[in-house]
Amino acid sequence: MVTDMTAHVQICKIKRLGIAPFITYLVTSDEVGAEKPDFRMFEKAAGKLGIDIKRCLMLGDNLQKDVLGARAAGMSAYKIILTEERRENV
């Protein structure tokens, strides 16, 4: 999980949503010293996973920060549409 929020806030959300068993690593902007779409966020995630960034897939709800940021860092990325948003050609 790659997030611009502080670790404390995200850990509380993860617990409240009941998704902790599905989150192996958490990368926060506090930890990296930058926010998405900065490439360092995505490099840190790949590093924690121990795999080449080109083998990673980013799924996110923000075109600029999640999708374009990850793609600029060398990851594959797709936008998840959570509501009735119009589909964007990405």
Coordinates of N, CA and C in Angstrom, one line a residue:
M1 N 0.8 -1.2 0.0 CA 0.0 0.0 0.0 C 0.9 1.2 0.0
V2 N 0.6 2.1 -0.9 CA 1.4 3.4 -1.1 C 0.4 4.5 -0.8
T3 N 0.8 5.4 0.2 CA -0.2 6.4 0.6 C 0.5 7.7 0.9
D4 N -0.2 8.8 0.7 CA 0.3 10.1 1.1 C 0.0 10.4 2.6
M5 N -0.8 9.6 3.2 CA -1.2 9.9 4.6 C -0.1 9.4 5.5
T6 N -0.2 9.9 6.8 CA 0.8 9.4 7.8 C 0.5 8.0 8.1
A7 N 1.5 7.3 8.6 CA 1.4 5.8 8.9 C 0.3 5.6 10.0
H8 N 0.2 6.4 11.0 CA -0.7 6.3 12.1 C -2.2 6.3 11.5
V9 N -2.5 7.3 10.7 CA -3.8 7.5 10.1 C -4.1 6.3 9.3
Q10 N -3.2 5.8 8.4 CA -3.5 4.7 7.5 C -3.7 3.4 8.3
I11 N -2.9 3.2 9.3 CA -3.0 2.0 10.1 C -4.4 1.9 10.7
C12 N -4.8 3.0 11.2 CA -6.2 3.1 11.8 C -7.2 2.7 10.8
K13 N -7.1 3.3 9.6 CA -8.0 3.0 8.5 C -8.0 1.5 8.1
I14 N -6.8 1.0 8.0 CA -6.6 -0.4 7.6 C -7.3 -1.3 8.6
K15 N -7.1 -1.1 9.9 CA -7.7 -1.9 10.9 C -9.3 -1.7 10.9
R16 N -9.7 -0.5 10.8 CA -11.2 -0.2 10.7 C -11.9 -0.9 9.5
L17 N -11.2 -0.9 8.4 CA -11.7 -1.6 7.2 C -11.6 -3.1 7.2
G18 N -10.8 -3.6 8.1 CA -10.6 -5.1 8.2 C -9.7 -5.6 7.1
I19 N -8.9 -4.8 6.5 CA -8.0 -5.3 5.4 C -6.6 -5.6 5.8
A20 N -6.3 -5.5 7.1 CA -4.9 -5.7 7.6 C -4.3 -7.0 7.0
P21 N -5.1 -8.1 7.0 CA -4.5 -9.4 6.5 C -4.0 -9.3 5.0
F22 N -4.5 -8.3 4.3 CA -4.2 -8.2 2.9 C -3.0 -7.2 2.6
I23 N -2.6 -6.5 3.6 CA -1.5 -5.5 3.5 C -0.2 -6.0 4.0
T24 N 0.7 -6.3 3.2 CA 2.0 -6.8 3.6 C 3.0 -5.7 4.0
Y25 N 3.0 -4.7 3.1 CA 3.9 -3.5 3.4 C 3.1 -2.2 3.2
L26 N 3.5 -1.2 4.0 CA 2.9 0.1 3.9 C 4.0 1.1 3.6
V27 N 3.9 1.9 2.6 CA 4.8 3.0 2.2 C 4.0 4.3 2.4
T28 N 4.6 5.2 3.3 CA 3.9 6.5 3.5 C 4.8 7.6 3.0
S29 N 4.2 8.7 2.8 CA 4.9 9.9 2.4 C 5.8 10.4 3.5
D30 N 5.4 10.2 4.8 CA 6.3 10.5 5.9 C 7.6 9.7 5.8
E31 N 7.5 8.5 5.5 CA 8.6 7.6 5.5 C 9.6 8.0 4.3
V32 N 9.0 8.3 3.2 CA 9.8 8.6 2.0 C 10.3 10.0 1.9
G33 N 9.5 10.9 2.5 CA 9.9 12.4 2.4 C 9.4 13.0 1.2
A34 N 8.4 12.4 0.5 CA 7.8 12.9 -0.7 C 6.4 12.3 -0.8
E35 N 5.6 12.9 -1.6 CA 4.2 12.4 -1.9 C 4.1 11.9 -3.3
K36 N 3.1 11.1 -3.5 CA 2.8 10.6 -4.9 C 2.5 11.9 -5.7
P37 N 2.9 12.1 -6.9 CA 3.4 11.1 -7.8 C 4.9 10.9 -7.9
D38 N 5.6 11.4 -6.8 CA 7.1 11.3 -6.8 C 7.5 9.8 -7.0
F39 N 8.4 9.6 -7.9 CA 8.9 8.2 -8.2 C 9.4 7.5 -7.0
R40 N 9.9 8.2 -6.0 CA 10.5 7.6 -4.8 C 9.5 6.7 -4.0
M41 N 8.2 7.2 -4.1 CA 7.2 6.4 -3.4 C 7.0 5.0 -4.0
F42 N 7.1 4.9 -5.3 CA 6.9 3.7 -6.0 C 8.2 2.8 -5.9
E43 N 9.3 3.5 -6.0 CA 10.6 2.7 -5.8 C 10.7 2.1 -4.4
K44 N 10.2 2.8 -3.4 CA 10.2 2.3 -2.1 C 9.3 1.1 -2.0
A45 N 8.2 1.1 -2.6 CA 7.2 0.0 -2.6 C 7.9 -1.2 -3.2
A46 N 8.5 -1.1 -4.4 CA 9.1 -2.2 -5.1 C 10.3 -2.7 -4.2
G47 N 11.0 -1.8 -3.6 CA 12.1 -2.2 -2.8 C 11.6 -3.1 -1.6
K48 N 10.6 -2.7 -0.9 CA 10.0 -3.4 0.2 C 9.6 -4.8 -0.3
L49 N 9.0 -4.9 -1.5 CA 8.6 -6.2 -2.0 C 9.8 -7.0 -2.5
G50 N 10.9 -6.4 -2.7 CA 12.1 -7.1 -3.2 C 12.0 -7.5 -4.7
I51 N 11.2 -6.7 -5.5 CA 11.1 -7.1 -6.9 C 11.4 -5.9 -7.7
D52 N 11.7 -6.1 -9.0 CA 12.0 -5.0 -9.9 C 10.7 -4.2 -10.1
I53 N 10.9 -2.9 -10.2 CA 9.7 -2.0 -10.3 C 8.9 -2.3 -11.6
K54 N 9.5 -2.8 -12.6 CA 8.8 -3.2 -13.9 C 7.9 -4.4 -13.7
R55 N 8.0 -5.1 -12.6 CA 7.2 -6.3 -12.3 C 6.0 -5.9 -11.4
C56 N 5.9 -4.6 -11.0 CA 4.9 -4.2 -10.1 C 3.7 -3.6 -10.8
L57 N 2.5 -3.7 -10.2 CA 1.3 -3.1 -10.7 C 0.7 -2.2 -9.6
M58 N 0.4 -1.0 -10.0 CA -0.2 0.0 -9.1 C -1.7 0.1 -9.5
L59 N -2.6 -0.1 -8.5 CA -4.0 0.1 -8.7 C -4.3 1.3 -7.8
G60 N -4.9 2.3 -8.4 CA -5.2 3.5 -7.6 C -6.4 4.2 -8.1
D61 N -7.0 5.1 -7.3 CA -8.2 5.9 -7.7 C -7.9 7.3 -8.2
N62 N -6.6 7.7 -8.2 CA -6.3 9.0 -8.7 C -5.4 8.9 -9.9
L63 N -5.8 9.4 -11.0 CA -5.1 9.4 -12.3 C -3.7 10.0 -12.2
Q64 N -3.6 11.2 -11.7 CA -2.4 11.9 -11.6 C -1.4 11.3 -10.7
K65 N -1.8 11.1 -9.4 CA -0.9 10.7 -8.4 C -0.6 9.2 -8.4
D66 N -1.6 8.4 -8.6 CA -1.4 6.9 -8.6 C -1.0 6.4 -9.9
V67 N -1.7 6.6 -10.9 CA -1.5 6.0 -12.2 C -0.3 6.6 -13.0
L68 N -0.4 7.9 -13.2 CA 0.7 8.5 -14.0 C 2.0 8.5 -13.2
G69 N 1.9 8.7 -11.9 CA 3.1 8.6 -11.0 C 3.8 7.3 -11.1
A70 N 3.0 6.2 -11.0 CA 3.6 4.9 -11.0 C 4.1 4.6 -12.4
R71 N 3.4 5.0 -13.4 CA 3.9 4.7 -14.8 C 5.2 5.5 -15.1
A72 N 5.3 6.7 -14.6 CA 6.6 7.5 -14.7 C 7.7 6.8 -14.0
A73 N 7.4 6.0 -12.9 CA 8.5 5.3 -12.2 C 8.8 4.0 -12.8
G74 N 8.1 3.6 -13.8 CA 8.3 2.3 -14.5 C 7.4 1.2 -14.2
M75 N 6.4 1.4 -13.4 CA 5.4 0.4 -13.1 C 4.2 0.4 -14.1
S76 N 3.6 -0.7 -14.2 CA 2.3 -0.7 -14.8 C 1.3 -0.2 -13.8
A77 N 0.2 0.5 -14.3 CA -0.8 1.1 -13.4 C -2.1 1.2 -14.1
Y78 N -3.1 1.1 -13.3 CA -4.5 1.2 -13.7 C -5.3 2.0 -12.7
K79 N -6.3 2.8 -13.2 CA -7.2 3.5 -12.4 C -8.4 2.6 -12.0
I80 N -8.7 2.6 -10.7 CA -9.9 1.9 -10.2 C -11.0 3.0 -10.1
I81 N -12.1 2.7 -10.7 CA -13.2 3.6 -10.7 C -14.1 3.1 -9.5
L82 N -14.2 3.9 -8.5 CA -14.9 3.5 -7.3 C -16.4 4.0 -7.3
T83 N -16.7 4.9 -8.1 CA -18.1 5.5 -8.1 C -18.6 5.5 -9.6
E84 N -19.5 6.3 -9.9 CA -20.1 6.4 -11.2 C -19.3 7.4 -12.1
E85 N -17.9 7.5 -11.8 CA -17.1 8.4 -12.6 C -17.1 8.0 -14.1
R86 N -16.9 9.0 -14.9 CA -16.8 8.7 -16.3 C -15.4 8.0 -16.5
R87 N -15.4 7.0 -17.3 CA -14.2 6.3 -17.6 C -13.2 7.3 -18.4
E88 N -11.9 7.2 -18.0 CA -10.9 8.0 -18.6 C -10.0 7.0 -19.5
N89 N -9.6 7.5 -20.6 CA -8.8 6.7 -21.5 C -7.3 6.7 -20.9
V90 N -7.0 5.7 -20.1 CA -5.7 5.6 -19.5 C -5.0 4.3 -19.9

